[in-house]
Coordinates of C-alpha atoms and ligand atoms in Angstrom, one line a residue:
M1 CA 0.8 0.3 -0.8
P2 CA 1.0 3.5 -0.8
D3 CA 2.1 5.6 2.2
R4 CA -0.9 7.9 2.5
R5 CA 1.4 9.6 5.3
S6 CA 0.4 12.6 2.7
D7 CA -3.7 13.4 3.9
S8 CA -2.2 14.7 7.1
N9 CA -2.1 18.4 5.9
T10 CA -5.7 18.8 4.8
G11 CA -6.0 17.4 8.6
A12 CA -7.9 14.6 7.9
F13 CA -6.7 11.1 8.9
D14 CA -8.7 7.4 7.8
V15 CA -7.9 7.2 11.8
V16 CA -6.6 8.8 14.5
I17 CA -5.0 7.4 17.9
V18 CA -5.3 8.2 21.6
G19 CA -2.9 6.9 24.0
A20 CA 1.6 5.9 23.0
G21 CA 1.7 2.8 25.6
F22 CA 1.7 -1.3 23.9
S23 CA -1.3 -0.5 22.5
G24 CA -1.2 3.1 21.2
L25 CA 2.7 1.6 19.8
Y26 CA 1.4 -1.7 17.8
M27 CA -2.2 0.1 16.7
L28 CA -0.3 3.2 15.0
H29 CA 2.8 0.5 13.1
R30 CA -0.2 -1.8 11.9
M31 CA -1.7 1.2 11.1
R32 CA 1.1 2.5 8.9
E33 CA 1.9 -1.2 7.8
L34 CA -1.3 -1.5 6.1
G35 CA -1.5 1.6 4.4
F36 CA -4.5 4.0 6.2
A37 CA -3.4 7.5 7.1
V38 CA -2.4 8.2 10.5
R39 CA -2.1 10.7 13.5
L40 CA -1.6 9.4 17.8
Y41 CA -2.0 12.1 20.1
E42 CA -0.4 11.3 23.5
A43 CA -0.6 13.5 26.7
G44 CA 2.4 13.0 28.0
E45 CA 5.9 14.0 27.2
G46 CA 7.7 10.8 25.9
V47 CA 5.8 7.7 24.8
G48 CA 4.9 4.4 27.3
G49 CA 1.7 5.0 28.5
T50 CA 1.4 3.9 32.5
W51 CA 4.7 3.3 32.0
F52 CA 5.3 6.4 31.4
W53 CA 3.8 7.5 34.4
N54 CA 3.9 4.7 37.0
R55 CA 7.5 6.1 37.8
Y56 CA 7.7 5.1 41.7
P57 CA 10.0 3.5 43.4
G58 CA 9.9 0.1 43.3
A59 CA 7.3 0.3 39.8
R60 CA 7.6 -3.3 38.3
C61 CA 5.7 -5.6 36.2
D62 CA 4.1 -8.1 37.8
I63 CA 4.0 -10.5 34.9
E64 CA 7.8 -12.2 32.9
S65 CA 9.2 -9.8 31.8
V66 CA 10.0 -12.7 28.1
E67 CA 5.6 -12.8 28.2
Y68 CA 5.3 -9.1 29.0
S69 CA 6.6 -7.7 25.2
Y70 CA 5.6 -7.9 22.0
S71 CA 5.6 -10.6 19.7
F72 CA 4.8 -9.3 16.6
S73 CA 7.7 -8.7 15.1
E74 CA 10.8 -11.7 14.8
E75 CA 13.8 -9.3 15.2
L76 CA 12.2 -7.0 17.8
Q77 CA 11.8 -10.3 19.4
R78 CA 15.6 -11.9 19.3
E79 CA 17.4 -7.9 19.3
W80 CA 16.2 -7.1 22.4
Q81 CA 17.0 -8.9 26.0
W82 CA 15.4 -8.7 29.6
S83 CA 17.7 -8.5 32.1
E84 CA 15.7 -9.3 34.9
R85 CA 12.5 -11.8 35.5
Y86 CA 9.7 -9.5 36.3
A87 CA 11.2 -6.1 34.7
S88 CA 11.7 -2.2 35.9
Q89 CA 9.9 0.7 35.0
P90 CA 12.4 1.7 33.7
E91 CA 13.3 -1.6 31.7
I92 CA 10.1 -1.3 30.6
L93 CA 10.1 2.2 30.0
R94 CA 13.5 1.7 27.4
Y95 CA 12.2 -1.1 25.4
L96 CA 8.6 0.3 25.0
N97 CA 10.9 4.2 23.8
H98 CA 13.3 1.5 21.0
V99 CA 10.1 0.3 19.5
A100 CA 9.0 3.6 18.6
E101 CA 12.8 4.2 17.3
R102 CA 12.9 1.4 15.7
F103 CA 9.8 0.8 14.1
D104 CA 9.2 4.8 13.3
L105 CA 6.4 5.7 14.4
H106 CA 7.2 9.3 16.1
R107 CA 6.7 10.3 12.8
D108 CA 3.7 10.3 13.7
I109 CA 2.8 10.1 16.7
Q110 CA 1.9 14.1 18.4
L111 CA 3.4 14.0 22.2
E112 CA 2.0 16.1 24.7
T113 CA -1.7 16.8 23.0
R114 CA -4.0 15.6 25.0
V115 CA -7.5 14.1 23.0
T116 CA -10.6 16.6 24.5
S117 CA -13.2 15.8 22.6
A118 CA -14.6 13.1 19.1
T119 CA -18.0 13.3 17.8
F120 CA -19.9 11.5 15.2
D121 CA -20.8 13.0 12.0
E122 CA -23.3 10.7 10.7
I123 CA -23.5 12.8 7.6
G124 CA -19.6 11.6 6.2
Y125 CA -19.7 8.6 8.3
R126 CA -15.9 10.3 10.5
W127 CA -14.9 11.6 13.6
T128 CA -13.9 15.2 14.7
I129 CA -11.9 15.1 17.3
E130 CA -10.2 18.1 18.8
T131 CA -7.1 17.7 22.2
D132 CA -6.2 20.4 24.3
R133 CA -3.7 21.4 21.3
G134 CA -6.4 23.1 19.4
D135 CA -6.2 20.4 16.8
Q136 CA -8.7 20.1 15.8
V137 CA -8.9 17.0 12.9
S138 CA -11.3 14.2 11.2
A139 CA -11.1 11.3 10.9
R140 CA -12.9 8.1 9.3
F141 CA -11.3 5.9 13.0
C142 CA -10.9 6.6 16.1
I143 CA -9.6 4.0 18.1
M144 CA -8.9 4.4 21.8
A145 CA -5.7 3.1 23.0
T146 CA -6.1 4.8 26.5
G147 CA -4.9 2.0 29.1
C148 CA -7.3 0.2 31.9
L149 CA -4.9 2.0 35.1
S150 CA -4.9 4.8 33.2
T151 CA -6.4 8.2 35.4
A152 CA -5.4 8.1 38.3
K153 CA -7.6 9.1 42.0
L154 CA -6.8 11.1 44.4
P155 CA -8.4 10.1 47.7
E156 CA -11.0 12.9 48.7
Y157 CA -9.3 14.7 51.6
K158 CA -9.6 17.5 53.0
G159 CA -6.9 19.9 53.7
L160 CA -3.7 18.9 51.2
E161 CA -3.7 22.0 49.9
T162 CA -2.4 23.3 53.0
F163 CA -0.1 20.7 53.0
Q164 CA 3.2 21.4 53.8
G165 CA 5.5 19.3 52.8
N166 CA 5.7 17.1 48.7
W167 CA 2.6 15.1 47.8
Y168 CA 3.3 12.4 44.9
H169 CA 1.2 10.1 43.6
T170 CA 2.7 7.0 42.2
G171 CA 0.9 7.6 39.0
N172 CA 1.5 10.4 38.0
W173 CA 5.7 9.7 39.9
P174 CA 7.9 13.0 39.1
H175 CA 10.2 12.8 36.3
Q176 CA 13.5 13.5 38.7
A177 CA 14.8 10.9 41.3
V178 CA 12.6 11.1 44.4
N179 CA 15.2 11.7 47.7
F180 CA 12.7 10.6 50.6
E181 CA 16.8 10.1 52.8
G182 CA 16.1 11.6 56.7
Q183 CA 12.1 12.1 56.2
R184 CA 8.7 11.4 57.6
V185 CA 6.8 9.5 55.2
G186 CA 3.5 9.2 54.7
V187 CA 2.6 6.3 52.5
I188 CA -1.4 5.6 51.9
G189 CA -2.8 2.9 50.1
T190 CA -1.8 -0.7 50.1
G191 CA -2.4 -2.2 46.3
S192 CA 0.3 -2.9 43.8
S193 CA 1.6 0.3 43.8
G194 CA 1.3 0.8 48.0
I195 CA 2.9 -3.0 48.2
Q196 CA 5.6 -2.2 45.5
S197 CA 7.1 1.2 47.2
I198 CA 7.0 0.6 50.5
P199 CA 9.8 -1.6 50.9
M200 CA 12.1 1.0 48.4
I201 CA 10.4 4.4 50.4
A202 CA 11.0 2.3 53.8
E203 CA 15.3 1.9 52.7
Q204 CA 15.4 5.8 52.2
A205 CA 13.0 7.1 55.1
S206 CA 13.6 7.8 58.1
H207 CA 10.3 6.9 59.5
L208 CA 8.0 5.2 56.9
F209 CA 4.1 5.6 58.2
V210 CA 1.7 2.6 56.1
F211 CA -2.0 3.7 55.8
Q212 CA -3.7 0.9 55.5
R213 CA -7.8 0.7 54.6
T214 CA -7.7 -2.7 53.1
P215 CA -4.7 -5.6 53.9
N216 CA -4.3 -7.0 50.1
F217 CA -3.1 -10.9 49.7
S218 CA 0.8 -10.5 48.0
V219 CA 3.3 -13.1 47.1
P220 CA 7.1 -13.1 46.3
A221 CA 7.8 -12.4 43.1
Q222 CA 11.1 -14.4 44.1
N223 CA 12.4 -11.8 41.1
G224 CA 16.0 -12.6 40.2
P225 CA 18.3 -11.9 36.7
L226 CA 17.3 -13.4 33.9
T227 CA 19.7 -16.5 33.6
P228 CA 20.9 -17.1 30.3
E229 CA 18.9 -20.3 29.8
V230 CA 16.0 -18.5 29.9
S231 CA 16.7 -15.7 27.6
Q232 CA 18.6 -18.8 24.9
D233 CA 15.6 -21.0 25.5
W234 CA 12.9 -17.8 24.4
T235 CA 14.6 -16.8 22.3
A236 CA 15.3 -19.9 20.1
N237 CA 11.3 -21.3 21.3
H238 CA 9.6 -17.9 21.4
A239 CA 6.8 -19.0 18.7
E240 CA 5.8 -22.1 20.5
R241 CA 6.2 -20.1 24.0
R242 CA 3.9 -17.3 23.0
Q243 CA 1.8 -20.3 20.7
Q244 CA 1.4 -22.3 24.4
I245 CA 0.6 -18.4 26.1
R246 CA -2.9 -18.0 24.4
K247 CA -4.1 -21.3 25.2
L248 CA -3.7 -20.0 28.7
P249 CA -6.5 -18.7 30.0
F250 CA -5.2 -15.6 31.9
A251 CA -2.3 -16.2 28.6
I252 CA 0.3 -16.1 31.2
A253 CA 2.5 -19.7 31.2
I254 CA 1.9 -20.4 35.2
E255 CA 0.7 -24.5 34.6
H256 CA -2.9 -24.5 36.0
S257 CA -2.9 -28.2 37.7
P258 CA -6.9 -29.2 36.7
D259 CA -7.3 -31.0 40.5
S260 CA -9.6 -29.3 43.1
A261 CA -8.4 -28.3 46.4
L262 CA -10.8 -30.1 48.0
A263 CA -10.0 -33.7 46.6
V264 CA -6.1 -33.8 47.9
P265 CA -4.7 -34.5 51.7
T266 CA -4.1 -31.6 53.9
E267 CA -0.5 -32.2 53.7
E268 CA -0.4 -32.1 49.5
R269 CA -2.0 -28.5 49.9
Q270 CA 0.7 -27.5 51.6
R271 CA 3.5 -29.1 49.9
V272 CA 1.6 -27.7 46.5
Y273 CA 0.9 -24.5 48.0
E274 CA 4.5 -24.0 48.7
Q275 CA 5.8 -24.3 45.9
R276 CA 3.8 -22.5 43.8
W277 CA 5.2 -19.5 46.7
Q278 CA 8.6 -20.3 45.9
R279 CA 8.3 -20.3 42.1
G280 CA 6.4 -16.9 42.6
G281 CA 5.1 -13.9 40.8
F282 CA 1.2 -15.9 39.6
A283 CA 1.8 -19.0 40.4
M284 CA -0.1 -19.7 42.5
M285 CA -3.3 -19.0 41.2
G286 CA -2.7 -21.9 38.4
A287 CA -2.1 -24.1 42.3
F288 CA -6.1 -25.7 41.9
A289 CA -8.5 -25.3 38.6
D290 CA -11.8 -24.1 42.1
L291 CA -9.8 -22.0 43.6
I292 CA -12.2 -19.2 41.9
F293 CA -15.0 -20.9 42.0
N294 CA -15.4 -22.3 45.2
K295 CA -14.7 -20.5 48.6
E296 CA -14.3 -23.3 49.6
A297 CA -11.3 -23.8 47.7
N298 CA -9.9 -20.8 47.6
D299 CA -9.7 -20.2 52.1
T300 CA -7.4 -23.2 52.0
A301 CA -5.1 -21.0 49.8
A302 CA -5.3 -17.6 51.1
D303 CA -4.9 -19.8 55.0
F304 CA -1.6 -20.6 53.3
V305 CA -1.0 -17.2 52.4
R306 CA -1.8 -16.2 56.1
S307 CA -0.3 -17.9 57.8
K308 CA 2.9 -16.8 55.5
I309 CA 2.3 -13.5 56.9
R310 CA 3.3 -15.2 60.4
G311 CA 5.9 -16.9 59.8
I312 CA 7.8 -13.2 58.5
V313 CA 6.2 -10.4 60.5
S314 CA 7.5 -10.9 64.2
D315 CA 5.0 -8.5 65.2
P316 CA 1.5 -11.7 65.5
A317 CA -0.2 -8.3 65.7
V318 CA 1.0 -6.1 63.0
A319 CA 0.6 -10.0 60.8
Q320 CA -3.2 -9.9 62.4
M321 CA -3.4 -6.4 60.3
L322 CA -2.0 -7.8 57.4
S323 CA -3.5 -10.4 56.7
P324 CA -6.2 -10.0 54.0
R325 CA -9.5 -11.6 56.1
D326 CA -12.6 -9.6 53.5
F327 CA -12.4 -10.8 50.0
P328 CA -10.9 -14.0 48.7
L329 CA -8.0 -15.1 47.5
A330 CA -7.1 -13.2 43.9
T331 CA -10.8 -11.3 43.7
K332 CA -8.7 -8.1 44.2
R333 CA -5.8 -8.1 42.0
I334 CA -2.6 -9.9 43.8
C335 CA 0.4 -8.3 44.7
V336 CA 3.4 -9.4 43.5
D337 CA 5.4 -7.9 46.1
T338 CA 10.2 -7.9 47.1
G339 CA 9.8 -7.7 50.6
Y340 CA 7.2 -6.2 51.4
Y341 CA 6.2 -8.4 54.8
A342 CA 9.6 -7.8 55.8
T343 CA 9.5 -4.3 55.9
F344 CA 6.9 -4.2 58.3
N345 CA 10.2 -5.5 60.6
R346 CA 11.8 -2.9 60.1
E347 CA 12.6 0.0 63.8
N348 CA 11.3 2.7 61.4
V349 CA 8.3 1.5 59.8
T350 CA 4.9 1.6 61.4
L351 CA 2.1 0.3 60.5
I352 CA -1.6 2.2 60.7
D353 CA -4.7 0.5 60.6
V354 CA -7.2 3.7 58.3
R355 CA -10.3 1.5 58.4
D356 CA -11.7 2.6 62.0
N357 CA -9.9 4.8 62.4
P358 CA -9.4 6.8 59.0
I359 CA -7.8 9.4 58.1
E360 CA -10.0 13.0 58.6
E361 CA -7.7 15.0 57.1
I362 CA -4.6 16.3 55.7
T363 CA -2.7 19.3 58.4
P364 CA -0.3 21.1 57.1
T365 CA 2.4 19.1 58.8
G366 CA 0.6 15.4 58.7
L367 CA -2.2 13.4 58.2
R368 CA -4.9 13.5 61.5
T369 CA -6.3 9.7 61.8
R370 CA -10.1 9.9 64.6
D371 CA -7.8 9.2 66.7
A372 CA -4.3 10.2 66.2
E373 CA -1.6 13.1 64.6
Y374 CA 1.2 12.3 62.6
A375 CA 3.8 14.8 62.0
L376 CA 5.0 13.6 58.2
D377 CA 7.5 15.3 55.3
S378 CA 5.7 13.7 52.2
L379 CA 2.8 12.1 50.9
V380 CA 2.2 9.3 48.8
F381 CA -0.7 8.5 47.6
A382 CA -0.6 4.8 46.8
S383 CA -4.1 5.0 46.2
G384 CA -5.2 4.0 42.8
F385 CA -7.2 4.7 39.3
D386 CA -10.9 5.0 38.5
A387 CA -10.8 1.7 36.1
M388 CA -11.1 0.9 33.0
T389 CA -13.2 3.9 32.3
G390 CA -11.4 7.0 34.1
S391 CA -9.6 7.7 30.7
L392 CA -12.5 7.2 28.0
N393 CA -14.8 8.6 30.0
R394 CA -13.0 12.0 30.9
I395 CA -12.8 12.5 26.7
E396 CA -16.4 14.3 25.7
I397 CA -17.2 11.3 23.3
R398 CA -20.7 12.2 21.0
G399 CA -21.6 9.7 19.1
R400 CA -24.3 9.1 16.0
T401 CA -27.5 10.4 18.9
G402 CA -25.5 12.4 19.5
A403 CA -24.7 11.2 23.6
T404 CA -21.5 10.9 25.1
L405 CA -20.5 7.5 26.2
K406 CA -20.6 9.2 29.4
Q407 CA -23.9 9.1 29.4
K408 CA -24.3 5.8 28.0
W409 CA -21.9 4.3 30.4
A410 CA -23.9 6.3 33.1
Q411 CA -24.7 2.6 35.3
G412 CA -21.9 0.5 33.6
P413 CA -19.3 0.2 31.1
R414 CA -21.6 -1.1 28.3
T415 CA -19.6 -2.7 24.6
Y416 CA -19.4 -5.9 21.8
L417 CA -16.5 -7.7 22.6
G418 CA -15.1 -4.7 24.6
L419 CA -14.1 -3.5 21.5
M420 CA -17.1 -1.7 19.8
I421 CA -20.4 0.6 21.1
A422 CA -23.6 0.5 19.9
G423 CA -24.3 3.9 18.6
F424 CA -20.2 4.8 18.9
P425 CA -19.8 3.0 14.7
N426 CA -15.9 2.9 13.6
L427 CA -15.1 3.7 17.7
F428 CA -12.0 0.6 18.9
V429 CA -11.3 0.1 21.4
V430 CA -8.1 -1.4 22.7
A431 CA -8.7 -3.8 25.2
G432 CA -11.7 -2.1 26.4
P433 CA -14.3 -3.4 29.6
G434 CA -16.3 -6.1 28.5
S435 CA -12.7 -7.7 27.2
P436 CA -10.3 -9.9 29.4
S437 CA -7.8 -6.7 29.3
V438 CA -6.6 -6.1 33.7
L439 CA -7.2 -10.4 33.8
S440 CA -5.1 -11.3 30.8
N441 CA -1.3 -10.7 30.2
M442 CA -2.5 -6.9 28.9
V443 CA 0.2 -6.9 26.0
V444 CA -1.3 -10.6 24.5
S445 CA -4.7 -9.3 24.5
I446 CA -3.9 -5.6 23.1
E447 CA -1.3 -7.8 20.5
H448 CA -5.7 -9.3 19.4
H449 CA -7.3 -6.3 19.9
V450 CA -4.6 -4.1 18.0
E451 CA -5.2 -7.2 14.8
W452 CA -9.1 -7.9 14.7
I453 CA -9.4 -4.3 14.7
A454 CA -6.7 -3.8 11.7
D455 CA -8.0 -6.5 9.8
C456 CA -11.9 -5.6 10.5
L457 CA -10.4 -1.4 8.2
V458 CA -9.2 -4.1 5.4
Y459 CA -12.2 -5.6 5.5
I460 CA -14.4 -2.1 5.8
R461 CA -11.5 -0.5 2.9
D462 CA -11.8 -3.7 0.7
R463 CA -15.8 -3.0 0.1
G464 CA -15.5 0.4 -0.1
I465 CA -18.0 0.9 2.8
S466 CA -18.4 3.7 5.4
G467 CA -17.7 1.2 8.2
L468 CA -19.7 -0.7 11.2
E469 CA -20.9 0.4 14.4
A470 CA -22.4 -2.7 16.6
T471 CA -25.7 -3.9 17.5
E472 CA -27.8 -3.3 21.2
A473 CA -28.2 -6.9 20.3
A474 CA -25.4 -7.6 20.5
E475 CA -23.7 -5.4 23.3
D476 CA -26.8 -6.8 25.3
E477 CA -26.4 -10.4 25.4
W478 CA -22.0 -10.0 25.3
I479 CA -22.3 -8.4 28.5
A480 CA -25.3 -10.7 29.3
H481 CA -22.9 -13.4 29.3
V482 CA -19.7 -11.4 30.7
N483 CA -21.7 -10.5 33.8
A484 CA -23.1 -14.9 33.6
V485 CA -18.8 -15.6 33.6
A486 CA -18.3 -13.5 36.0
N487 CA -21.2 -14.2 38.7
M488 CA -19.7 -18.3 37.7
T489 CA -16.4 -17.2 40.4
L490 CA -15.2 -15.0 43.5
F491 CA -14.8 -11.9 41.7
P492 CA -17.7 -10.1 42.7
L493 CA -17.3 -11.1 46.1
A494 CA -15.0 -7.8 46.1
N495 CA -14.6 -4.9 46.5
S496 CA -12.4 -4.6 44.2
W497 CA -11.1 -1.5 41.0
Y498 CA -12.9 -4.6 38.6
M499 CA -16.0 -3.5 40.0
G500 CA -15.9 0.1 39.8
A501 CA -15.9 -0.3 43.8
N502 CA -12.7 1.7 45.3
V503 CA -14.6 5.2 43.3
P504 CA -17.1 7.1 45.2
G505 CA -20.5 6.8 43.3
K506 CA -19.1 4.6 40.6
T507 CA -22.0 1.9 39.6
R508 CA -21.2 -1.5 40.7
I509 CA -20.4 -3.9 38.2
F510 CA -17.0 -6.5 37.3
M511 CA -15.9 -4.7 34.1
P512 CA -13.7 -7.0 32.8
Y513 CA -13.8 -10.3 30.6
I514 CA -13.3 -13.6 33.1
G515 CA -14.4 -16.4 30.5
G516 CA -10.9 -16.9 29.0
F517 CA -8.3 -15.1 26.7
P518 CA -9.3 -18.4 24.7
N519 CA -13.1 -18.1 24.4
Y520 CA -12.5 -14.9 23.7
Q521 CA -10.5 -15.1 20.8
K522 CA -12.4 -17.8 19.7
K523 CA -15.6 -15.3 20.0
C524 CA -13.9 -12.8 18.6
A525 CA -12.4 -15.1 14.6
E526 CA -16.2 -16.2 15.4
V527 CA -17.6 -12.8 14.3
T528 CA -15.5 -12.2 11.9
A529 CA -15.6 -15.3 9.8
R530 CA -19.5 -15.2 10.5
G531 CA -19.1 -11.2 8.3
Y532 CA -19.2 -9.5 11.2
E533 CA -21.8 -10.9 13.4
G534 CA -23.3 -8.7 15.8
F535 CA -21.9 -6.0 14.2
V536 CA -24.0 -3.7 10.9
L537 CA -22.2 -2.5 8.1
S538 CA -22.4 0.5 6.6
I539 CA -23.8 1.3 2.7
P540 CA -21.0 3.2 1.2
D541 CA -21.6 7.1 1.3
R542 CA -23.8 8.4 -1.3
S543 CA -23.4 11.7 -0.1
A544 CA -21.7 14.9 -1.5
A545 CA -19.0 14.8 2.2
G546 CA -19.1 11.4 2.0
A547 CA -18.3 10.6 -2.2
A548 CA -15.4 12.8 -1.5
Q549 CA -14.0 10.7 1.8
A550 CA -15.1 8.0 -0.6
A551 CA -12.5 8.7 -3.0
S552 CA -10.0 7.4 0.1
W553 CA -10.9 3.7 -0.8
Ligands
NA7_1 P1 -5.0 0.0 43.8 O1 -4.9 -1.6 43.3 O2 -6.1 0.2 44.1 O3 -4.9 0.0 45.4 C1 -4.6 1.3 45.7 C2 -5.3 1.4 47.6 O4 -5.0 3.3 47.7 C3 -6.0 0.4 48.2 O5 -4.7 -0.8 49.4 C4 -7.1 1.4 48.7 O6 -7.4 1.3 50.1 C5 -6.4 2.3 49.4 N1 -7.1 4.1 49.3 C6 -7.5 4.0 47.8 N2 -8.7 5.2 48.8 C7 -8.4 5.3 50.0 C8 -8.3 6.3 50.5 N3 -9.3 7.2 51.1 N4 -7.5 6.2 52.2 C9 -6.9 5.5 52.3 N5 -6.7 3.6 51.8 C10 -7.6 4.6 49.9 O7 -4.2 0.5 43.1 P2 -2.9 0.0 42.6 O8 -2.1 1.5 42.1 O9 -2.3 0.0 43.8 O10 -3.0 -0.8 41.9 C11 -3.6 -0.7 41.0 C12 -2.8 -2.4 39.7 O11 -1.5 -1.2 38.6 C13 -2.7 -2.9 40.7 O12 -4.1 -3.6 40.3 C14 -1.9 -3.8 39.1 O13 -2.5 -3.9 38.3 C15 -1.1 -2.8 39.2 P3 -9.0 -0.1 49.5 O14 -8.7 -1.6 49.2 O15 -9.8 0.1 48.7 O16 -9.2 -0.6 51.5

C-alpha cells in the first residue's frame, strides 16, 4: 500500500489513535504497514503510557518480562534481551522507546497533546477529534488506546492544599528521582503500587508510616536476573512459547492444575502451595482448578498466605493487621512483591489501620486520623485509578445520537466484545471493558485487539463501505455473558477496582471478561468469520461529503 501520510496536511486522516502505550504504539505500526493515513495523540511528553507515568520506586511488572513484550516482530524479539525475570519500570520504558524508534513511529505521534473530544458525524461517517492544543482533525476511525489504569485517583480528604511538604501519586510520579532520605514519609494505600514502593521507601525514610485501609494478598516475585538459559530458551522457542501462552486462561505462562483443592489431602495441598510460593508470582493462581470458583477451596489458599504472613512478620498484632480477611484470594488482583511483609519488621516502619480509625484530614504538617496526628515531611498516595472507564469518560465522546459515552455508561460500561459500542460507529477501544484486558497478560490481549481491529479496517476498506457499528442486541447479549461468567466466580465478592468499587459513586459492575483469553479469542474469530456478526455494516456513503471521503478507498 502507498504511504498516505500526505493526507495529514489536510487534517483528514483515515485513523486517529489516542494514547502511545503498548496498545497505541503497535496500533500505529499496524496502521502504517497497511497504508492508512494515521495520527496518534499522546498526553505525555514521551511514549510508554502506564510505564511513562508510574515511575514510583519499585515499580515493576507482575508478569514475567519475556512474556510481557510484543510478539509481532521476529527481529524485535531476537534483538531485545531483558535483564530480570520481572522487568522494572525503567527497563520497560526503555523497551517501548526502543520500539518507537526502531519502527520510526515518532513521525506520526504528537506528544504533550490530550484529546478532549471526539464527535461522530453521521453524514460524513467520520469522527472529529479535538485536543487541548487546539488541533481539530477528522478521521474515519478513532481508536482509543487510552489504557485501563491511566486515570490516577486521589482520595478526597480535606486539607491537602495546606500540606507544607511534598506529595506524590504513584501513578503520576515526577521524572526526577525523589529522595526521601531522612524524611518522615506517609504512604496511603496498600494495593500493588503501595506494596511495591513501601519496601523501597522504607530503606530511605527516617520513618515510614503506612496507612492501610484494606490489607491485600501478596506473594513473592522471587525476582532475580534473567538467566542466560531462560533467555536463550525463550529466544530459540518464542514462537512455540507464544502459541502455548495464548491457549492459557489468563494468557500467562503458569501451570494450571486440573485438581480441586478440596480433593487432595491437607499435606499435599500445603506442599503444592509451598512449591508455588517458592516459584513466585502468579504461579499460586494455578495451584488448583477451583480457587476462583469455590470459597472453601479459596480459603485453603488464603489460609496458606496468611500463615506465611505470620511466619514473616515478627509482631503478631502487625501480622494480623496485614492479613486480608474480607475478600477471597485473587478476587482483588493479587500483588507480587519483593520483601513487602518483612518490611514491617523494620524499626522505622509503622502500620496504621485506617479502616476503623479513618484519615480525617491532611494538615499543614502531616495528617490526622480519628485517633491520632502524624507529623510527615512527604506523603505518597498509592491510592489507585479510576480503572477501565476513567480515561474514556474524561474525553467528551459523542456518538451517532449526540449522547456522550459517559452518559451511555452511567450505569456501567456496555460494549460488544470490549471492542466497540452501540451508538458509536467506527470507534474502537483497545482492551476495553468487556474484554479480558486486565485479567490477562495485557500485551497478549493488546496484540490480539490491534490485529482484530486492523483486519476489520482492511475489510471495510476492501469493500468500500463507510464502517460498522455494534448492534444493541449484540451488546446486550455480550454484557449479559460477561456478567454471567463473572457470577460463576468469586470475583464479584470483592470491593475491587474490577467492580468499580474503589471510586465513590461509580456503578458496581464487573468490568473485565473472565471467560478466559482462548474463549474470547475464539468468539472474536467467529464474529469475523460470520461477516462481522453483531455489527451493522454501513453502506457506501453517497452524500457529497461522503463521496469525497469515499475516494480515499
Ligand atoms: P489499587 O490496587 O486500587 O490500590 C489502591 C490502594 O489505596 C488500596 O489499598 C486502597 O484501599 C487504598 N485507598 C484508596 N483510597 C483510599 C482512601 N481514601 N483512604 C485509604 N486508603 C485508600 O491501586 P494500585 O495503584 O496499587 O494498583 C492498581 C493496579 O496497577 C494493580 O492491581 C496492578 O494491576 C497494577 P481499599 O482497598 O480501597 O480499602
